[in-house]
mmCIF file of C-alpha atoms in Angstrom:
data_model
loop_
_atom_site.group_PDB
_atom_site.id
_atom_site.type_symbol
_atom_site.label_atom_id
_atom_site.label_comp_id
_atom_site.label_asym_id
_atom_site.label_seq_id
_atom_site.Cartn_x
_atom_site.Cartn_y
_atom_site.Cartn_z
ATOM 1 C CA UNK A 1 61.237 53.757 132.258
ATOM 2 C CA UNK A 2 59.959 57.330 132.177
ATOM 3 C CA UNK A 3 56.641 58.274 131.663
ATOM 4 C CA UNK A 4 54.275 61.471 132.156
ATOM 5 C CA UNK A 5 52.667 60.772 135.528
ATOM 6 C CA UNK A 6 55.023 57.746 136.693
ATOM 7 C CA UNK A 7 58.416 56.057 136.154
ATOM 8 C CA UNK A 8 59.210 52.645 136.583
ATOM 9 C CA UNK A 9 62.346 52.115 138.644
ATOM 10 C CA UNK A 10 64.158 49.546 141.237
ATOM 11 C CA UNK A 11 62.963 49.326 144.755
ATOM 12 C CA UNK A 12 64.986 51.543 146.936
ATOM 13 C CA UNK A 13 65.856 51.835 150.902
ATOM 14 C CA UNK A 14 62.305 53.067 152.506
ATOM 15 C CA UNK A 15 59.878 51.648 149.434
ATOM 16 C CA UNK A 16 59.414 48.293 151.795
ATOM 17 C CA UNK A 17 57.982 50.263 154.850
ATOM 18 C CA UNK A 18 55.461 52.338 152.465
ATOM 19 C CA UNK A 19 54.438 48.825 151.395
ATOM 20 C CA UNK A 20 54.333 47.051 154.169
ATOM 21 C CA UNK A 21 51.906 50.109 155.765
ATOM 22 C CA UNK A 22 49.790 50.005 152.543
ATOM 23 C CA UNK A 23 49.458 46.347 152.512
ATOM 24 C CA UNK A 24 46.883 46.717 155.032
ATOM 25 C CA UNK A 25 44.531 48.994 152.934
ATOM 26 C CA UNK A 26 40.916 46.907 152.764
ATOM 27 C CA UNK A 27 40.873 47.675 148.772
ATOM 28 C CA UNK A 28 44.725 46.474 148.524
ATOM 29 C CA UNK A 29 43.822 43.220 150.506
ATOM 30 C CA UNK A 30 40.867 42.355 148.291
ATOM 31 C CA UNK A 31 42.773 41.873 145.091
ATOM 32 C CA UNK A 32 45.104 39.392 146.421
ATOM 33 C CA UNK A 33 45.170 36.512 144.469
ATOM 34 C CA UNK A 34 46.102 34.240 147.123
ATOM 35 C CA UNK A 35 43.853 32.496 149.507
ATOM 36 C CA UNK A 36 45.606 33.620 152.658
ATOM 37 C CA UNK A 37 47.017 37.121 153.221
ATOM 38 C CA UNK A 38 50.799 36.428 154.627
ATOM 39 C CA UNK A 39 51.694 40.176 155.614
ATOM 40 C CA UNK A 40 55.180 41.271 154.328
ATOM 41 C CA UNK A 41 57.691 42.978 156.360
ATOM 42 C CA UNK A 42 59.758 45.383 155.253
ATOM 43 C CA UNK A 43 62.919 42.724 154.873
ATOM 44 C CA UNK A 44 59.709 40.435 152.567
ATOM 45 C CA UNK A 45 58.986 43.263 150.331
ATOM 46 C CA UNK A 46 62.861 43.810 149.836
ATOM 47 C CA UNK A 47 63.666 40.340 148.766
ATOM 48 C CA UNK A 48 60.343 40.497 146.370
ATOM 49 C CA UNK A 49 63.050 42.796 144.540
ATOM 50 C CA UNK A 50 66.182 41.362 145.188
ATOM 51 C CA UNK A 51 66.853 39.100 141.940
ATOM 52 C CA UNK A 52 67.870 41.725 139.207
ATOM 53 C CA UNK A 53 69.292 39.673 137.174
ATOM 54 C CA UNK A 54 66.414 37.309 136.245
ATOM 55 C CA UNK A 55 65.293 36.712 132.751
ATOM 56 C CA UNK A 56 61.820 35.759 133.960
ATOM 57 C CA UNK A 57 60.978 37.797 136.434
ATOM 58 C CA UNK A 58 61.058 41.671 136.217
ATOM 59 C CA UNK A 59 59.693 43.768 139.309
ATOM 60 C CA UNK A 60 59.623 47.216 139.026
ATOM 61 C CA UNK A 61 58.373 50.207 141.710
ATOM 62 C CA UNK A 62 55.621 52.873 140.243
ATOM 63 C CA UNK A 63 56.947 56.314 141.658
ATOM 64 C CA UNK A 64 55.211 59.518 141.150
ATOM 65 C CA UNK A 65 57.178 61.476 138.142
ATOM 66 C CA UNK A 66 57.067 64.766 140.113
ATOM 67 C CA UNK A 67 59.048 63.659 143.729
ATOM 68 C CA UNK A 68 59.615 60.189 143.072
ATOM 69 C CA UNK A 69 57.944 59.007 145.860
ATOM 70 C CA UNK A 70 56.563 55.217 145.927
ATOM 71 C CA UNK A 71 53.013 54.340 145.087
ATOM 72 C CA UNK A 72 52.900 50.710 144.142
ATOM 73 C CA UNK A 73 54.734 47.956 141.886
ATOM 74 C CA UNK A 74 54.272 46.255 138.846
ATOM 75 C CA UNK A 75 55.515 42.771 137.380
ATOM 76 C CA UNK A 76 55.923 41.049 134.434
ATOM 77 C CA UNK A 77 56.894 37.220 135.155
ATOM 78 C CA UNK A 78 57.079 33.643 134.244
ATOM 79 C CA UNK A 79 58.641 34.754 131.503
ATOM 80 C CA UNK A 80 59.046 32.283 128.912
ATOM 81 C CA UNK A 81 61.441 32.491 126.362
ATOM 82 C CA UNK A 82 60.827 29.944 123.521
ATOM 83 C CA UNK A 83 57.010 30.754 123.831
ATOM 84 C CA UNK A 84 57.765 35.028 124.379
ATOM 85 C CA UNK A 85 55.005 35.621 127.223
ATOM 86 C CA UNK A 86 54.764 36.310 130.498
ATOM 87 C CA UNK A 87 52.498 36.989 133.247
ATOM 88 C CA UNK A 88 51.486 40.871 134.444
ATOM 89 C CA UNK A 89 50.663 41.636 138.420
ATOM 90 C CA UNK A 90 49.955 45.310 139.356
ATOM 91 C CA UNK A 91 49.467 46.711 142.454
ATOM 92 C CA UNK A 92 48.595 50.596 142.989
ATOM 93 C CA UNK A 93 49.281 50.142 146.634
ATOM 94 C CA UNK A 94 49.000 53.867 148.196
ATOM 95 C CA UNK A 95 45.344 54.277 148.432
ATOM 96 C CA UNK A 96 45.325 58.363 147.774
ATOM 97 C CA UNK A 97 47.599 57.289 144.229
ATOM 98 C CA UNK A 98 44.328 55.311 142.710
ATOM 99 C CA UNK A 99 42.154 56.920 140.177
ATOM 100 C CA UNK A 100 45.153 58.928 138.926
ATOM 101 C CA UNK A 101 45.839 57.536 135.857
ATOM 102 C CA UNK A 102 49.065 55.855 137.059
ATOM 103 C CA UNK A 103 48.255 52.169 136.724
ATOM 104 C CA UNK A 104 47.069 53.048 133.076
ATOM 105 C CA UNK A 105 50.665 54.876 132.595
ATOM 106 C CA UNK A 106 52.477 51.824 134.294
ATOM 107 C CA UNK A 107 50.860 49.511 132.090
ATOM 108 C CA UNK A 108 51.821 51.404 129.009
ATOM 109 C CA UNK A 109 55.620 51.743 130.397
ATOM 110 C CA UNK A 110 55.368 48.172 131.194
ATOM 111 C CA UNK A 111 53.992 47.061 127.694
ATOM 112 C CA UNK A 112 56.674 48.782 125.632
ATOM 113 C CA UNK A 113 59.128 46.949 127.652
ATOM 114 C CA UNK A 114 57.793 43.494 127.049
ATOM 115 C CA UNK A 115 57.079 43.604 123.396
ATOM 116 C CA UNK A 116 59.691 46.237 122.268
ATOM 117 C CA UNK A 117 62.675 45.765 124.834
ATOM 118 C CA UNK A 118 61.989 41.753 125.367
ATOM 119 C CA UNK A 119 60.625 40.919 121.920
ATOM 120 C CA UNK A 120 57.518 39.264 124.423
ATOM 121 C CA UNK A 121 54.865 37.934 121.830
ATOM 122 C CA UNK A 122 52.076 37.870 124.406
ATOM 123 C CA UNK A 123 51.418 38.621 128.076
ATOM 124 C CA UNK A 124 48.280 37.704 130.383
ATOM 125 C CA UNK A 125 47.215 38.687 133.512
ATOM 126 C CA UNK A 126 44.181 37.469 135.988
ATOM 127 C CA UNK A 127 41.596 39.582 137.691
ATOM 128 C CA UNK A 128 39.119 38.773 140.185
ATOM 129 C CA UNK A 129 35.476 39.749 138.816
ATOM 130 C CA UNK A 130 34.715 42.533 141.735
ATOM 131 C CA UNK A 131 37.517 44.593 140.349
ATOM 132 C CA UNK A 132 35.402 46.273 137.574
ATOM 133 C CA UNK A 133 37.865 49.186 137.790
ATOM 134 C CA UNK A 134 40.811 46.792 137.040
ATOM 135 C CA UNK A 135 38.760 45.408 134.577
ATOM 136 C CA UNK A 136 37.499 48.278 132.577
ATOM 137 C CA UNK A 137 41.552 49.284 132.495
ATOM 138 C CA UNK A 138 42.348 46.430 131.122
ATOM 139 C CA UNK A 139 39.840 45.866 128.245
ATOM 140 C CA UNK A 140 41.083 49.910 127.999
ATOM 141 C CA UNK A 141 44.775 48.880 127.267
ATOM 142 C CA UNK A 142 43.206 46.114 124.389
ATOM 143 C CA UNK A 143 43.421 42.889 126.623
ATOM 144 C CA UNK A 144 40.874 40.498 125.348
ATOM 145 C CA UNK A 145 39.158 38.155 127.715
ATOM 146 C CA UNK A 146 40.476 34.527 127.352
ATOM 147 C CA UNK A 147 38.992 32.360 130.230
ATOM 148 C CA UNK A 148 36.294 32.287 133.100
ATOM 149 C CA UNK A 149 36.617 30.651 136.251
ATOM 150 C CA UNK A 150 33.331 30.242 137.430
ATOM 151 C CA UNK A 151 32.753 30.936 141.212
ATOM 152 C CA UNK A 152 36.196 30.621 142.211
ATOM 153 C CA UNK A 153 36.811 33.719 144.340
ATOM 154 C CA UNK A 154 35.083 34.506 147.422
ATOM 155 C CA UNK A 155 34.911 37.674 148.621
ATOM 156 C CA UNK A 156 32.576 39.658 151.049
ATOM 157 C CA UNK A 157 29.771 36.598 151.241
ATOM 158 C CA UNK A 158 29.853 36.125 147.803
ATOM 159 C CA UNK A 159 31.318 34.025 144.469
ATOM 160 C CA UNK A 160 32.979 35.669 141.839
ATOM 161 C CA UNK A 161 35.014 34.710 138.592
ATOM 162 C CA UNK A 162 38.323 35.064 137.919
ATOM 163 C CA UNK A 163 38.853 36.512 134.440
ATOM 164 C CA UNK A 164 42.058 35.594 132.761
ATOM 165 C CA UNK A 165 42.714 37.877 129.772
ATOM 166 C CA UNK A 166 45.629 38.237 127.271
ATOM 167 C CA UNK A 167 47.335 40.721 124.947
ATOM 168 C CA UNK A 168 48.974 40.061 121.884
ATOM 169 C CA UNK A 169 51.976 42.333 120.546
ATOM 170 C CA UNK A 170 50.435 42.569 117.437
ATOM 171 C CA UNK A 171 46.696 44.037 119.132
ATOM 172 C CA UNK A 172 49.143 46.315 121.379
ATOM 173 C CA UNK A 173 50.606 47.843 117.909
ATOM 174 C CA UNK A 174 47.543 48.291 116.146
ATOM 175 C CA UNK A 175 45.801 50.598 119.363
ATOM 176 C CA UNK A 176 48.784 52.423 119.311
ATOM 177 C CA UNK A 177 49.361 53.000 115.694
ATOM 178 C CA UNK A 178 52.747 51.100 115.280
ATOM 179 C CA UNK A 179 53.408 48.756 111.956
ATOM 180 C CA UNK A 180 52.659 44.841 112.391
ATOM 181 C CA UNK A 181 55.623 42.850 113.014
#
């Protein structure tokens, strides 16, 4: 998928060192969802990508449009298909890539493939509440805040909620000027 600023493409030979070097970026560390940081090596981060032929789990590399050159990932998964939604992670993992606009193109690229390639009649994601720059994205794209969980991450000495929020495909056509399906 081919956008201005980024493309969405398959992982390719060198991606998984990039990654496994970024992982360790204080910013990139904090919005890990899990409990315990397990470091990836470069064979981890190239199984991540290895099932392509899943129909409910799609991972996709964010590469720089002009050289092509890795700067994160993006997911869409637990796909479900009698229910049509699934689950979005994002990672802008290179630390000089962030505040460039490409984890608001990779959304877009990634929306238009669940609703219009996938049919997807929903997708969520999760973010912790110290991530006001994920967050303002987010309520950017249209995703409407669901859920709270009170107190449930803690990070640097303190408690913070986990936000779930959601997008319908019907919201996502209205901010961008499509018909109703």
């Amino acid at each position: 998928m081919q956008g201005n600023k980024v493309d969405l493409t398959e992982y390719r030979e060198g991606d998984g060192s990039d990654f496994a070097l970024w992982q360790w970026d204080q910013a990139m560390m904090a919005g890990i969802p899990e409990d315990i940081f397990h470091p990836f090596r470069e064979k981890d981060w190239a199984a991540m990508f290895e099932d392509t032929q899943s129909d409910s789990v799609f991972n996709f590399v964010i590469r720089q449009t002009a050289d092509a050159q890795a700067v994160g990932f993006i997911t869409l998964s637990e796909v479900k298909v009698k229910n049509r939604n699934g689950v979005i992670g994002l990672a802008v993992m290179d630390p000089a890539s962030r505040r460039q606009g490409y984890a608001h193109e990779a959304m877009q690229l990634l929306l238009a493939f669940a609703f219009d390639h996938i049919g997807l009649h929903k997708v969520r994601l999760s973010v912790h509440g110290y991530n006001t720059a994920a967050i303002k994205l987010y309520e950017k794209l249209g995703f409407i805040l669901e859920g709270t969980n009170r107190e449930s991450v803690f990070h640097e000495g303190r408690w913070y909620p986990q936000y779930d929020y959601g997008l319908l495909q019907k919201e996502w056509r209205v901010l961008k000027g499509d018909e109703i399906l």
